[in-house]
Short mmCIF file of C-alpha atoms and ligand atoms in Angstrom, two decimals:
data_model
loop_
_atom_site.label_atom_id
_atom_site.label_comp_id
_atom_site.label_asym_id
_atom_site.label_seq_id
_atom_site.Cartn_x
_atom_site.Cartn_y
_atom_site.Cartn_z
CA MET H 1 -35.14 -49.07 -1.42
CA ALA H 2 -34.57 -45.36 -2.06
CA GLU H 3 -32.93 -44.51 -5.38
CA ILE H 4 -29.55 -42.78 -5.21
CA ARG H 5 -29.32 -39.75 -7.49
CA SER H 6 -27.02 -37.41 -5.67
CA ILE H 7 -23.64 -38.30 -4.15
CA GLY H 8 -21.42 -36.35 -1.77
CA VAL H 9 -17.72 -37.22 -1.76
CA VAL H 10 -15.48 -36.01 1.09
CA GLY H 11 -11.74 -35.92 0.39
CA GLY H 12 -10.41 -34.81 -2.98
CA GLY H 13 -7.18 -36.83 -2.91
CA GLN H 14 -6.28 -39.83 -5.07
CA MET H 15 -9.38 -41.83 -4.14
CA GLY H 16 -12.01 -39.12 -3.60
CA SER H 17 -11.25 -37.37 -6.89
CA GLY H 18 -11.45 -40.70 -8.72
CA ILE H 19 -14.76 -41.65 -7.06
CA ALA H 20 -16.22 -38.21 -7.86
CA GLN H 21 -15.12 -38.56 -11.51
CA LEU H 22 -16.59 -42.04 -11.82
CA ALA H 23 -19.93 -40.93 -10.35
CA ALA H 24 -20.13 -37.77 -12.50
CA VAL H 25 -19.35 -39.70 -15.69
CA ASN H 26 -22.11 -42.19 -14.80
CA GLY H 27 -24.73 -39.42 -14.62
CA PHE H 28 -24.94 -38.78 -10.86
CA GLU H 29 -25.05 -35.31 -9.37
CA VAL H 30 -21.83 -35.08 -7.37
CA TRP H 31 -20.73 -32.72 -4.60
CA LEU H 32 -17.01 -32.93 -3.80
CA HIS H 33 -15.61 -31.45 -0.59
CA ASP H 34 -12.08 -31.24 0.81
CA ALA H 35 -11.00 -29.41 3.96
CA ASP H 36 -7.96 -28.12 2.08
CA SER H 37 -8.88 -25.57 -0.62
CA THR H 38 -5.74 -26.28 -2.67
CA ALA H 39 -6.51 -30.02 -2.64
CA LEU H 40 -10.07 -29.19 -3.76
CA SER H 41 -8.96 -27.08 -6.71
CA ASN H 42 -6.29 -29.64 -7.65
CA ALA H 43 -9.01 -32.32 -7.58
CA HIS H 44 -11.22 -30.28 -9.93
CA GLU H 45 -8.30 -29.70 -12.28
CA SER H 46 -7.25 -33.35 -12.36
CA ILE H 47 -10.82 -34.60 -12.89
CA SER H 48 -11.29 -32.13 -15.79
CA SER H 49 -8.06 -33.15 -17.46
CA ARG H 50 -8.77 -36.88 -17.01
CA ILE H 51 -12.25 -36.46 -18.53
CA GLN H 52 -10.76 -34.49 -21.44
CA SER H 53 -8.24 -37.24 -21.99
CA ILE H 54 -10.99 -39.93 -22.01
CA VAL H 55 -12.93 -37.82 -24.56
CA SER H 56 -9.87 -37.30 -26.75
CA LYS H 57 -9.23 -41.06 -26.76
CA GLY H 58 -12.80 -41.57 -27.99
CA HIS H 59 -13.99 -43.50 -24.90
CA LEU H 60 -16.61 -40.83 -24.09
CA THR H 61 -18.46 -38.43 -26.39
CA LYS H 62 -17.75 -34.69 -26.12
CA GLU H 63 -21.35 -34.16 -24.94
CA LYS H 64 -21.08 -36.83 -22.21
CA GLY H 65 -17.75 -35.35 -21.09
CA ALA H 66 -19.31 -31.89 -20.82
CA GLU H 67 -22.32 -33.37 -18.98
CA ALA H 68 -20.00 -35.13 -16.50
CA LEU H 69 -18.28 -31.84 -15.71
CA ARG H 70 -21.68 -30.15 -15.25
CA ASN H 71 -22.65 -32.94 -12.82
CA LEU H 72 -19.66 -32.13 -10.60
CA ARG H 73 -19.72 -29.37 -7.99
CA CYS H 74 -16.75 -28.69 -5.76
CA THR H 75 -17.49 -27.04 -2.44
CA SER H 76 -15.52 -25.96 0.60
CA ASN H 77 -18.75 -25.95 2.61
CA LEU H 78 -19.86 -29.33 3.94
CA GLU H 79 -23.36 -27.89 4.56
CA ASP H 80 -23.91 -28.22 0.79
CA PHE H 81 -24.31 -31.97 1.42
CA ARG H 82 -27.79 -31.39 2.95
CA SER H 83 -29.71 -33.05 0.14
CA VAL H 84 -27.35 -35.81 -1.03
CA ASP H 85 -28.60 -39.42 -0.93
CA ILE H 86 -25.24 -40.92 0.03
CA VAL H 87 -21.89 -39.60 1.22
CA ILE H 88 -18.73 -41.49 0.31
CA GLU H 89 -15.94 -40.51 2.68
CA ALA H 90 -12.36 -40.73 1.35
CA ILE H 91 -10.28 -38.69 3.79
CA VAL H 92 -7.13 -39.58 5.70
CA GLU H 93 -6.99 -43.17 7.09
CA SER H 94 -7.41 -42.17 10.76
CA GLU H 95 -10.23 -43.49 12.91
CA GLU H 96 -10.31 -40.37 15.06
CA VAL H 97 -10.50 -37.96 12.11
CA LYS H 98 -13.08 -40.10 10.28
CA LYS H 99 -15.27 -40.34 13.40
CA LYS H 100 -15.26 -36.55 13.80
CA LEU H 101 -16.33 -36.19 10.18
CA PHE H 102 -19.09 -38.81 10.56
CA VAL H 103 -20.49 -36.91 13.57
CA ARG H 104 -20.58 -33.70 11.48
CA LEU H 105 -22.11 -35.44 8.47
CA ASP H 106 -24.74 -37.11 10.67
CA ASN H 107 -25.89 -33.63 11.70
CA ILE H 108 -25.88 -32.19 8.17
CA VAL H 109 -27.32 -34.80 5.80
CA LYS H 110 -31.00 -35.75 5.54
CA GLY H 111 -32.34 -38.59 7.71
CA SER H 112 -32.54 -41.10 4.86
CA ALA H 113 -28.98 -40.56 3.61
CA ILE H 114 -26.38 -43.33 3.73
CA LEU H 115 -22.91 -42.64 5.14
CA ALA H 116 -20.32 -44.79 3.36
CA SER H 117 -16.61 -44.97 4.04
CA ASN H 118 -13.90 -45.81 1.53
CA THR H 119 -11.65 -46.84 4.42
CA SER H 120 -9.03 -49.47 3.64
CA SER H 121 -9.14 -51.09 7.05
CA ILE H 122 -10.92 -49.15 9.81
CA SER H 123 -13.91 -50.70 11.60
CA ILE H 124 -17.22 -49.69 10.00
CA THR H 125 -18.99 -50.72 13.22
CA ARG H 126 -16.98 -48.18 15.22
CA LEU H 127 -17.48 -45.38 12.64
CA ALA H 128 -21.22 -46.20 12.70
CA SER H 129 -21.33 -46.02 16.48
CA ALA H 130 -20.27 -42.36 16.31
CA THR H 131 -23.53 -41.56 14.48
CA SER H 132 -27.24 -41.67 15.28
CA ARG H 133 -27.84 -43.88 12.18
CA PRO H 134 -25.66 -47.02 12.52
CA GLY H 135 -28.03 -48.96 10.23
CA GLN H 136 -27.20 -46.50 7.42
CA VAL H 137 -23.41 -46.70 7.72
CA ILE H 138 -21.45 -49.01 5.41
CA GLY H 139 -18.02 -49.58 3.91
CA MET H 140 -17.70 -48.93 0.17
CA HIS H 141 -14.08 -49.68 -0.61
CA PHE H 142 -12.99 -48.70 -4.11
CA MET H 143 -9.63 -49.74 -5.55
CA ASN H 144 -7.03 -47.30 -6.87
CA PRO H 145 -7.70 -45.68 -9.33
CA PRO H 146 -11.50 -45.87 -8.91
CA PRO H 147 -12.45 -45.07 -12.53
CA VAL H 148 -10.28 -47.94 -13.79
CA MET H 149 -10.27 -50.72 -11.20
CA LYS H 150 -13.18 -53.13 -11.48
CA LEU H 151 -13.77 -53.98 -7.83
CA VAL H 152 -15.79 -52.50 -4.98
CA GLU H 153 -15.57 -54.28 -1.63
CA ILE H 154 -18.70 -53.69 0.43
CA ILE H 155 -18.33 -54.00 4.18
CA ARG H 156 -21.29 -54.53 6.46
CA GLY H 157 -20.91 -53.13 9.95
CA ALA H 158 -22.56 -54.97 12.85
CA SER H 159 -25.70 -52.81 12.46
CA THR H 160 -25.79 -52.15 8.70
CA SER H 161 -29.35 -52.69 7.46
CA ASP H 162 -30.31 -54.79 4.44
CA ASP H 163 -31.74 -51.66 2.78
CA THR H 164 -28.42 -49.86 3.14
CA PHE H 165 -26.52 -52.87 1.81
CA ASN H 166 -28.87 -53.28 -1.18
CA ALA H 167 -28.81 -49.57 -2.09
CA THR H 168 -25.00 -49.48 -1.90
CA LYS H 169 -24.66 -52.66 -3.95
CA PHE H 170 -27.05 -51.26 -6.58
CA LEU H 171 -25.03 -48.03 -6.71
CA ALA H 172 -21.74 -49.92 -7.15
CA GLU H 173 -23.32 -51.94 -9.97
CA ARG H 174 -24.53 -48.75 -11.67
CA LEU H 175 -20.94 -47.54 -11.50
CA GLY H 176 -20.00 -50.67 -13.43
CA LYS H 177 -18.22 -52.49 -10.62
CA LYS H 178 -17.82 -56.11 -9.57
CA ILE H 179 -18.88 -56.44 -5.94
CA ILE H 180 -17.49 -58.54 -3.12
CA CYS H 181 -18.91 -58.50 0.39
CA SER H 182 -16.82 -58.62 3.55
CA GLN H 183 -17.64 -58.84 7.22
CA ASP H 184 -16.25 -56.04 9.36
CA PHE H 185 -12.85 -57.33 10.52
CA SER H 186 -9.57 -55.40 10.20
CA GLY H 187 -8.42 -55.05 6.59
CA PHE H 188 -11.55 -56.75 5.23
CA ILE H 189 -10.68 -59.10 2.33
CA VAL H 190 -8.33 -57.29 -0.02
CA ASN H 191 -6.01 -55.52 2.42
CA ARG H 192 -5.99 -58.45 4.85
CA ILE H 193 -4.17 -60.34 2.10
CA LEU H 194 -2.41 -57.57 0.14
CA MET H 195 -0.83 -55.53 2.94
CA PRO H 196 1.06 -58.37 4.69
CA MET H 197 2.57 -59.15 1.26
CA ILE H 198 3.67 -55.52 0.81
CA ASN H 199 5.00 -55.45 4.39
CA GLU H 200 6.95 -58.67 3.72
CA ALA H 201 8.46 -57.09 0.59
CA PHE H 202 9.68 -54.23 2.82
CA HIS H 203 11.19 -56.83 5.20
CA ALA H 204 12.98 -58.47 2.26
CA LEU H 205 14.44 -55.08 1.31
CA TYR H 206 15.19 -54.14 4.95
CA THR H 207 17.08 -57.36 5.67
CA GLY H 208 19.04 -57.21 2.41
CA VAL H 209 17.50 -60.27 0.76
CA ALA H 210 17.49 -58.49 -2.61
CA THR H 211 17.33 -55.12 -4.35
CA LYS H 212 13.98 -53.35 -4.73
CA GLU H 213 14.11 -53.98 -8.47
CA ASP H 214 14.60 -57.74 -8.02
CA ILE H 215 11.88 -57.99 -5.34
CA ASP H 216 9.41 -56.30 -7.70
CA ALA H 217 10.57 -58.24 -10.76
CA GLY H 218 10.21 -61.50 -8.79
CA MET H 219 6.53 -60.89 -8.15
CA LYS H 220 5.82 -59.35 -11.57
CA PHE H 221 7.43 -61.96 -13.74
CA GLY H 222 7.31 -64.89 -11.33
CA THR H 223 3.72 -64.62 -10.18
CA ASN H 224 2.13 -62.48 -12.91
CA HIS H 225 1.30 -59.49 -10.70
CA PRO H 226 0.91 -56.41 -12.91
CA MET H 227 3.04 -54.38 -10.47
CA GLY H 228 5.68 -55.41 -7.94
CA PRO H 229 4.73 -55.00 -4.25
CA LEU H 230 7.12 -52.07 -3.61
CA GLU H 231 5.99 -50.28 -6.77
CA LEU H 232 2.39 -50.90 -5.70
CA ALA H 233 3.11 -49.50 -2.21
CA ASP H 234 4.39 -46.28 -3.83
CA HIS H 235 1.21 -46.17 -5.93
CA ILE H 236 -1.06 -46.65 -2.89
CA GLY H 237 0.94 -44.26 -0.67
CA LEU H 238 3.35 -45.48 2.03
CA ASP H 239 1.43 -43.52 4.69
CA VAL H 240 -1.76 -45.37 3.71
CA CYS H 241 0.09 -48.75 3.80
CA LEU H 242 1.51 -47.98 7.24
CA SER H 243 -1.89 -46.93 8.61
CA ILE H 244 -3.42 -50.18 7.34
CA MET H 245 -0.63 -52.32 8.88
CA LYS H 246 -1.20 -50.56 12.22
CA VAL H 247 -4.93 -51.32 12.03
CA LEU H 248 -4.21 -55.01 11.18
CA TYR H 249 -1.70 -55.26 14.04
CA ALA H 250 -4.02 -53.62 16.58
CA GLY H 251 -7.16 -55.40 15.39
CA LEU H 252 -5.83 -58.93 14.87
CA GLY H 253 -3.22 -58.90 17.64
CA ASP H 254 -0.58 -61.02 15.92
CA SER H 255 3.07 -59.84 15.66
CA LYS H 256 3.13 -61.00 12.02
CA TYR H 257 1.23 -57.78 11.24
CA ALA H 258 3.79 -55.44 12.88
CA PRO H 259 4.79 -52.76 10.34
CA CYS H 260 8.30 -53.23 8.95
CA PRO H 261 10.73 -50.66 10.47
CA LEU H 262 11.82 -49.61 6.97
CA LEU H 263 8.23 -48.73 6.00
CA VAL H 264 7.94 -46.70 9.22
CA GLN H 265 11.22 -44.93 8.51
CA TYR H 266 10.26 -43.99 4.94
CA VAL H 267 6.99 -42.48 6.17
CA ASP H 268 8.87 -40.59 8.94
CA ALA H 269 11.14 -39.20 6.23
CA GLY H 270 8.15 -38.01 4.16
CA ARG H 271 8.84 -40.63 1.47
CA LEU H 272 5.14 -41.30 0.88
CA GLY H 273 5.34 -42.67 -2.67
CA ARG H 274 4.34 -41.34 -6.07
CA LYS H 275 2.21 -38.52 -4.66
CA LYS H 276 5.36 -37.00 -3.05
CA GLY H 277 7.74 -37.81 -5.92
CA ILE H 278 9.67 -40.25 -3.71
CA GLY H 279 8.88 -43.45 -1.84
CA VAL H 280 10.74 -46.71 -2.39
CA TYR H 281 11.52 -45.30 -5.83
CA GLN H 282 12.24 -41.77 -7.00
CA TYR H 283 9.84 -40.22 -9.54
CA SER H 284 11.08 -37.38 -11.71
CA LYS H 285 7.93 -35.24 -11.87
CA MET H 286 4.50 -35.76 -10.31
P1 NAI G 1 -5.02 -38.72 -0.03
O1 NAI G 1 -4.00 -38.35 0.98
O2 NAI G 1 -4.65 -38.74 -1.48
O3 NAI G 1 -6.32 -37.76 0.10
C1 NAI G 1 -6.97 -37.48 1.31
C2 NAI G 1 -7.68 -36.14 1.17
O4 NAI G 1 -8.55 -35.96 2.30
C3 NAI G 1 -6.72 -34.94 1.15
O5 NAI G 1 -6.99 -34.15 0.01
C4 NAI G 1 -7.04 -34.18 2.44
O6 NAI G 1 -6.94 -32.77 2.30
C5 NAI G 1 -8.48 -34.59 2.69
N1 NAI G 1 -8.90 -34.51 4.10
C6 NAI G 1 -8.22 -34.95 5.18
N2 NAI G 1 -8.96 -34.76 6.30
C7 NAI G 1 -10.13 -34.19 5.90
C8 NAI G 1 -11.31 -33.78 6.57
N3 NAI G 1 -11.43 -33.89 7.90
N4 NAI G 1 -12.34 -33.27 5.84
C9 NAI G 1 -12.22 -33.15 4.49
N5 NAI G 1 -11.13 -33.51 3.80
C10 NAI G 1 -10.10 -34.04 4.49
O7 NAI G 1 -5.59 -40.16 0.44
P2 NAI G 1 -6.21 -41.32 -0.47
O8 NAI G 1 -5.11 -42.21 -0.94
O9 NAI G 1 -7.17 -40.73 -1.44
O10 NAI G 1 -7.01 -42.17 0.65
C11 NAI G 1 -8.25 -41.71 1.15
C12 NAI G 1 -8.96 -42.88 1.82
O11 NAI G 1 -9.15 -43.93 0.87
C13 NAI G 1 -8.21 -43.50 3.01
O12 NAI G 1 -9.16 -43.93 3.97
C14 NAI G 1 -7.52 -44.69 2.37
O13 NAI G 1 -7.23 -45.71 3.30
C15 NAI G 1 -8.57 -45.13 1.37
N6 NAI G 1 -8.07 -45.90 0.22
C16 NAI G 1 -6.87 -45.58 -0.35
C17 NAI G 1 -6.41 -46.32 -1.45
C18 NAI G 1 -5.11 -45.97 -2.09
O14 NAI G 1 -4.62 -46.76 -2.93
N7 NAI G 1 -4.48 -44.83 -1.79
C19 NAI G 1 -7.17 -47.45 -2.01
C20 NAI G 1 -8.47 -47.64 -1.38
C21 NAI G 1 -8.87 -46.91 -0.28
#
């Protein structure tokens, strides 16, 4: 099993910037790419300030913080991924866009490199089939925010090799994560269970069962969830939730997975959650 030393992360949004930070802090050489130059510089800025904050709280030494920042390189040129050992893709949740990226990456990275996707729900088998290396394609699904949340869900596509699985599992362990393994069916384990609950919370709001505050309080104080489902949807991003519901609906073919019209309407209105300052709730400043 080849050792992973160098990691390429594509997508500098909520997830990609968190994955890049986590890898850099754990001593890996990290290349971070985003197609949008503003998103890339915002990612660099937010990673730097989060690392500074961890150092100032005493959870990381000043030297380790400085080393983590030295480990991180942001690039607008995907060709810089030539020598990485693994790419972790964290771009928009669209099968078409991800497939195009996987085709490009397949042509750029070295033959031994693994192509991993942080997708929440899209078929790893289909992403793999767009490449010439289906045995080296795998799902590596981090939770939000990646530096904090303990879990990584590893998804084996139909052709994923044992070597690829073992190397990815070893990497996730070196990043300090608890691992669960899922077969490649829509939504995998976590979102297969979580998203219908969030969608149902939207239905409860849509049909006037209760206020958003009471729906969230019900699940927080009644079932010990750290966040209510509507609050959590804002945290994840309503666009991401809607994309996942569409994948569940298309992939599992049951009307119980149809996205709630209110969720669709909020996304149409640009109410995408915390990242936009408004979703189910309004946020004063992002
Ligand atoms: P985001 O919207 O915060 O960030 C996506 C980034 O990808 C943006 O900066 C965008 O400029 C960039 N991008 C889009 N297309 C690109 C391309 N072709 N090449 C390079 N960069 C491109 O999205 P977020 O929330 O970080 O989600 C990313 C992925 O992670 C999605 O697949 C999502 O389903 C998954 N995910 C999201 C979680 C969440 O709580 N938001 C949790 C776990 C997984």
